[in-house]
Amino acid sequence: MFFPNFKSLFSFIFDHRCAHCGKPSGGEYICLTCLKKVEPSPEEDIQLNIPYLDGYKTFTHYEGVAKTILHLVKFRAVKHLTREVGKLAAPFLWSYVRSVEPDYVTFVPTNPWRLWFVRGFDQTEEMLKATEVPYRKLIIRSPLPRKPLSRAKSVEERQRLVKGVFNLDRRYLPFLEGKTVLVVDDLLTSGTTASKVAYLFKSVGTKRVFLFAFFRAVGKKR
Ligand SMILES: [Zn+2]
């Protein structure tokens, strides 16, 4: 759509080969065998202590085929894989919804510049749609172009980068006090974004804020 040449080059290379194992895939980006290797995060996962957040759950670890999938979605704009991820994650999100009983489910919006000019869709919203969990857009993201969080060199720099990026949709402010909100995000790394977003809700009187992330980056303590 936005980069037709790049896209056709990509499909030329990968059309009939799995982007993860390289074996014939029947025209899919990821073959069924690899897709089945996406495993749920273990129950005994070490829980990060994320300020202002009352708890979180993740669907799968960001490694192996799961990492290939999120890369295809985020950096190659392979939109239909969001549906596959959403369908795989759906039972886990639904079970978390039953356990925390949120009044609202919402998601962390992607950087609008990426949404409009690079990817053409919001990967987290697309995955969330595929789970069929009803949600509302409570969070607004400022369109200021900024350095990606992944390039931040320290926790302090990450915190500076997320400051002022997110705001709550003012139309919902009267309805958030005393409520429980479940925020969905694509990738949980250090919890900086999750904490910032949880703080926003807590600052307007929301009682409990939980997070569900489709992917959890492993090997990083903070
Ligand atoms: Zn494969």
Short mmCIF file of C-alpha atoms and ligand atoms in Angstrom, two decimals:
data_model
loop_
_atom_site.label_atom_id
_atom_site.label_comp_id
_atom_site.label_asym_id
_atom_site.label_seq_id
_atom_site.Cartn_x
_atom_site.Cartn_y
_atom_site.Cartn_z
CA MET A 1 0.00 0.00 0.00
CA PHE A 2 2.57 2.57 1.14
CA PHE A 3 5.70 0.86 -0.10
CA PRO A 4 4.43 -1.25 -3.00
CA ASN A 5 7.87 -2.13 -4.33
CA PHE A 6 9.14 -3.23 -0.99
CA LYS A 7 6.03 -5.26 -0.34
CA SER A 8 6.16 -7.05 -3.66
CA LEU A 9 9.84 -7.75 -3.17
CA PHE A 10 9.04 -9.20 0.22
CA SER A 11 6.26 -11.42 -1.07
CA PHE A 12 8.53 -12.51 -3.93
CA ILE A 13 11.06 -13.73 -1.42
CA PHE A 14 8.75 -15.18 1.18
CA ASP A 15 5.49 -16.01 -0.57
CA HIS A 16 5.72 -19.76 -0.41
CA ARG A 17 8.32 -20.15 2.30
CA CYS A 18 7.80 -19.89 6.02
CA ALA A 19 9.58 -16.75 7.28
CA HIS A 20 10.67 -18.67 10.36
CA CYS A 21 11.84 -22.13 9.24
CA GLY A 22 12.17 -21.50 5.48
CA LYS A 23 10.18 -24.61 4.56
CA PRO A 24 7.29 -24.49 2.07
CA SER A 25 4.32 -22.93 3.85
CA GLY A 26 1.41 -23.19 1.42
CA GLY A 27 1.55 -19.46 0.71
CA GLU A 28 1.47 -18.39 4.35
CA TYR A 29 4.14 -16.22 5.95
CA ILE A 30 4.44 -18.64 8.85
CA CYS A 31 3.83 -22.38 8.34
CA LEU A 32 1.35 -24.23 10.52
CA THR A 33 4.10 -26.23 12.22
CA CYS A 34 5.82 -23.02 13.35
CA LEU A 35 2.54 -21.37 14.33
CA LYS A 36 1.86 -24.31 16.63
CA LYS A 37 5.20 -23.62 18.35
CA VAL A 38 3.86 -20.39 19.83
CA GLU A 39 3.57 -21.46 23.43
CA PRO A 40 1.81 -19.70 26.31
CA SER A 41 3.99 -17.89 28.85
CA PRO A 42 4.67 -20.27 31.74
CA GLU A 43 2.47 -19.87 34.81
CA GLU A 44 5.54 -19.54 37.02
CA ASP A 45 6.82 -16.52 35.06
CA ILE A 46 8.60 -14.09 37.37
CA GLN A 47 6.27 -11.16 37.93
CA LEU A 48 7.74 -7.73 37.43
CA ASN A 49 6.76 -5.16 40.01
CA ILE A 50 5.29 -2.42 37.84
CA PRO A 51 4.35 0.77 39.72
CA TYR A 52 0.61 1.71 39.64
CA LEU A 53 -0.28 -1.57 37.93
CA ASP A 54 -2.34 -4.08 39.94
CA GLY A 55 -1.25 -7.09 37.93
CA TYR A 56 -0.58 -8.36 34.46
CA LYS A 57 -0.65 -11.41 32.27
CA THR A 58 1.15 -12.15 29.02
CA PHE A 59 0.25 -14.55 26.25
CA THR A 60 3.64 -15.75 25.01
CA HIS A 61 7.35 -15.09 25.34
CA TYR A 62 8.90 -12.85 22.69
CA GLU A 63 11.33 -15.40 21.30
CA GLY A 64 11.58 -17.98 18.54
CA VAL A 65 8.64 -18.01 16.17
CA ALA A 66 6.71 -15.49 18.29
CA LYS A 67 9.51 -12.99 17.71
CA THR A 68 9.45 -13.65 13.95
CA ILE A 69 5.70 -13.08 13.92
CA LEU A 70 5.80 -9.75 15.77
CA HIS A 71 8.65 -8.57 13.52
CA LEU A 72 6.61 -9.40 10.41
CA VAL A 73 3.64 -7.54 11.86
CA LYS A 74 5.51 -4.45 13.08
CA PHE A 75 8.28 -4.01 10.55
CA ARG A 76 6.88 -5.74 7.46
CA ALA A 77 3.25 -4.75 8.00
CA VAL A 78 1.97 -8.31 7.58
CA LYS A 79 -1.48 -7.48 8.89
CA HIS A 80 -3.19 -10.86 8.71
CA LEU A 81 -0.74 -12.38 11.23
CA THR A 82 -2.35 -10.13 13.86
CA ARG A 83 -5.46 -12.26 13.39
CA GLU A 84 -3.52 -15.48 13.97
CA VAL A 85 -1.97 -14.08 17.15
CA GLY A 86 -5.33 -12.77 18.35
CA LYS A 87 -7.00 -16.12 17.81
CA LEU A 88 -4.23 -17.99 19.63
CA ALA A 89 -4.26 -15.51 22.53
CA ALA A 90 -8.05 -15.25 22.80
CA PRO A 91 -8.60 -17.99 25.44
CA PHE A 92 -5.89 -16.43 27.64
CA LEU A 93 -7.26 -12.90 27.36
CA TRP A 94 -10.82 -14.11 27.97
CA SER A 95 -9.71 -16.02 31.07
CA TYR A 96 -7.93 -12.91 32.36
CA VAL A 97 -11.06 -10.84 31.68
CA ARG A 98 -13.10 -13.32 33.73
CA SER A 99 -10.56 -13.15 36.54
CA VAL A 100 -10.11 -9.34 36.85
CA GLU A 101 -13.66 -8.41 35.73
CA PRO A 102 -12.80 -5.07 34.13
CA ASP A 103 -15.39 -2.36 33.56
CA TYR A 104 -13.41 -1.34 30.48
CA VAL A 105 -10.93 -3.08 28.21
CA THR A 106 -8.69 -0.77 26.19
CA PHE A 107 -5.33 -0.82 24.42
CA VAL A 108 -2.09 1.15 24.22
CA PRO A 109 -2.20 2.88 20.83
CA THR A 110 0.79 2.71 18.53
CA ASN A 111 2.77 5.80 17.55
CA PRO A 112 0.43 7.64 15.12
CA TRP A 113 3.27 8.31 12.68
CA ARG A 114 3.83 4.60 12.33
CA LEU A 115 0.12 3.99 12.12
CA TRP A 116 -0.44 6.47 9.30
CA PHE A 117 2.74 6.35 7.29
CA VAL A 118 4.61 3.17 7.96
CA ARG A 119 2.37 0.27 8.95
CA GLY A 120 -1.13 1.42 8.05
CA PHE A 121 -2.75 -0.36 11.01
CA ASP A 122 -2.44 -0.56 14.78
CA GLN A 123 -1.04 -4.00 15.53
CA THR A 124 -2.29 -4.13 19.12
CA GLU A 125 -5.81 -3.10 18.15
CA GLU A 126 -5.86 -5.64 15.33
CA MET A 127 -4.77 -8.46 17.66
CA LEU A 128 -7.31 -7.33 20.24
CA LYS A 129 -10.08 -7.27 17.60
CA ALA A 130 -9.26 -10.87 16.71
CA THR A 131 -9.78 -11.99 20.31
CA GLU A 132 -13.36 -10.65 20.08
CA VAL A 133 -13.07 -9.11 23.54
CA PRO A 134 -15.12 -5.87 23.45
CA TYR A 135 -12.99 -2.75 24.01
CA ARG A 136 -13.03 1.02 23.90
CA LYS A 137 -10.37 3.51 22.85
CA LEU A 138 -9.70 5.24 26.15
CA ILE A 139 -6.07 6.20 25.49
CA ILE A 140 -4.90 8.86 23.07
CA ARG A 141 -1.31 9.00 21.91
CA SER A 142 0.36 12.24 20.98
CA PRO A 143 1.57 12.32 17.38
CA LEU A 144 4.96 13.84 18.18
CA PRO A 145 7.68 11.93 16.36
CA ARG A 146 10.09 10.46 18.84
CA LYS A 147 12.87 8.02 19.26
CA PRO A 148 11.59 4.43 19.60
CA LEU A 149 11.60 3.17 23.19
CA SER A 150 13.69 0.19 22.10
CA ARG A 151 16.57 2.57 21.34
CA ALA A 152 16.56 4.14 24.81
CA LYS A 153 19.83 3.52 26.60
CA SER A 154 18.55 3.54 30.17
CA VAL A 155 15.40 3.23 32.26
CA GLU A 156 15.63 6.99 32.90
CA GLU A 157 15.68 7.71 29.18
CA ARG A 158 12.69 5.42 28.62
CA GLN A 159 10.79 7.31 31.30
CA ARG A 160 11.64 10.66 29.68
CA LEU A 161 10.44 9.35 26.31
CA VAL A 162 7.03 8.19 27.54
CA LYS A 163 6.35 11.35 29.55
CA GLY A 164 3.47 13.25 28.00
CA VAL A 165 2.99 10.79 25.15
CA PHE A 166 -0.25 9.27 26.44
CA ASN A 167 -3.46 10.94 27.55
CA LEU A 168 -6.95 9.72 28.38
CA ASP A 169 -9.88 10.54 26.14
CA ARG A 170 -11.62 13.31 28.08
CA ARG A 171 -15.07 11.99 27.18
CA TYR A 172 -14.47 8.95 29.39
CA LEU A 173 -13.05 10.78 32.41
CA PRO A 174 -16.41 10.99 34.29
CA PHE A 175 -16.83 7.21 33.99
CA LEU A 176 -13.46 5.97 35.16
CA GLU A 177 -13.56 6.74 38.87
CA GLY A 178 -13.67 3.65 41.08
CA LYS A 179 -13.62 1.39 38.04
CA THR A 180 -11.39 -1.48 36.92
CA VAL A 181 -9.57 -1.12 33.60
CA LEU A 182 -7.73 -3.79 31.63
CA VAL A 183 -5.15 -2.34 29.24
CA VAL A 184 -3.93 -4.47 26.34
CA ASP A 185 -0.50 -3.93 24.79
CA ASP A 186 1.52 -5.80 22.19
CA LEU A 187 4.86 -6.20 23.97
CA LEU A 188 5.81 -6.01 27.64
CA THR A 189 9.49 -5.21 28.10
CA SER A 190 10.38 -3.17 31.17
CA GLY A 191 6.88 -2.09 32.10
CA THR A 192 7.68 1.62 31.62
CA THR A 193 4.77 2.19 29.24
CA ALA A 194 2.42 0.03 31.30
CA SER A 195 3.29 1.98 34.44
CA LYS A 196 2.82 5.34 32.71
CA VAL A 197 -0.58 4.31 31.38
CA ALA A 198 -1.63 2.81 34.74
CA TYR A 199 -0.62 6.08 36.42
CA LEU A 200 -2.84 8.04 34.01
CA PHE A 201 -5.87 5.96 35.04
CA LYS A 202 -5.00 6.05 38.75
CA SER A 203 -4.66 9.85 38.56
CA VAL A 204 -8.32 10.15 37.53
CA GLY A 205 -9.53 7.81 40.28
CA THR A 206 -9.61 4.46 38.51
CA LYS A 207 -9.46 1.86 41.26
CA ARG A 208 -7.60 -0.99 39.60
CA VAL A 209 -5.56 -1.21 36.41
CA PHE A 210 -4.42 -4.51 34.89
CA LEU A 211 -2.38 -5.23 31.79
CA PHE A 212 -2.54 -7.98 29.22
CA ALA A 213 0.41 -8.11 26.78
CA PHE A 214 0.43 -10.45 23.81
CA PHE A 215 4.22 -10.79 23.98
CA ARG A 216 6.66 -10.65 26.86
CA ALA A 217 10.30 -9.80 26.16
CA VAL A 218 12.47 -12.27 27.99
CA GLY A 219 15.98 -11.90 29.30
CA LYS A 220 15.43 -8.37 30.57
CA LYS A 221 14.97 -7.84 34.26
CA ARG A 222 13.80 -4.24 33.98
ZN ZN B 1 7.83 -22.74 9.58
#
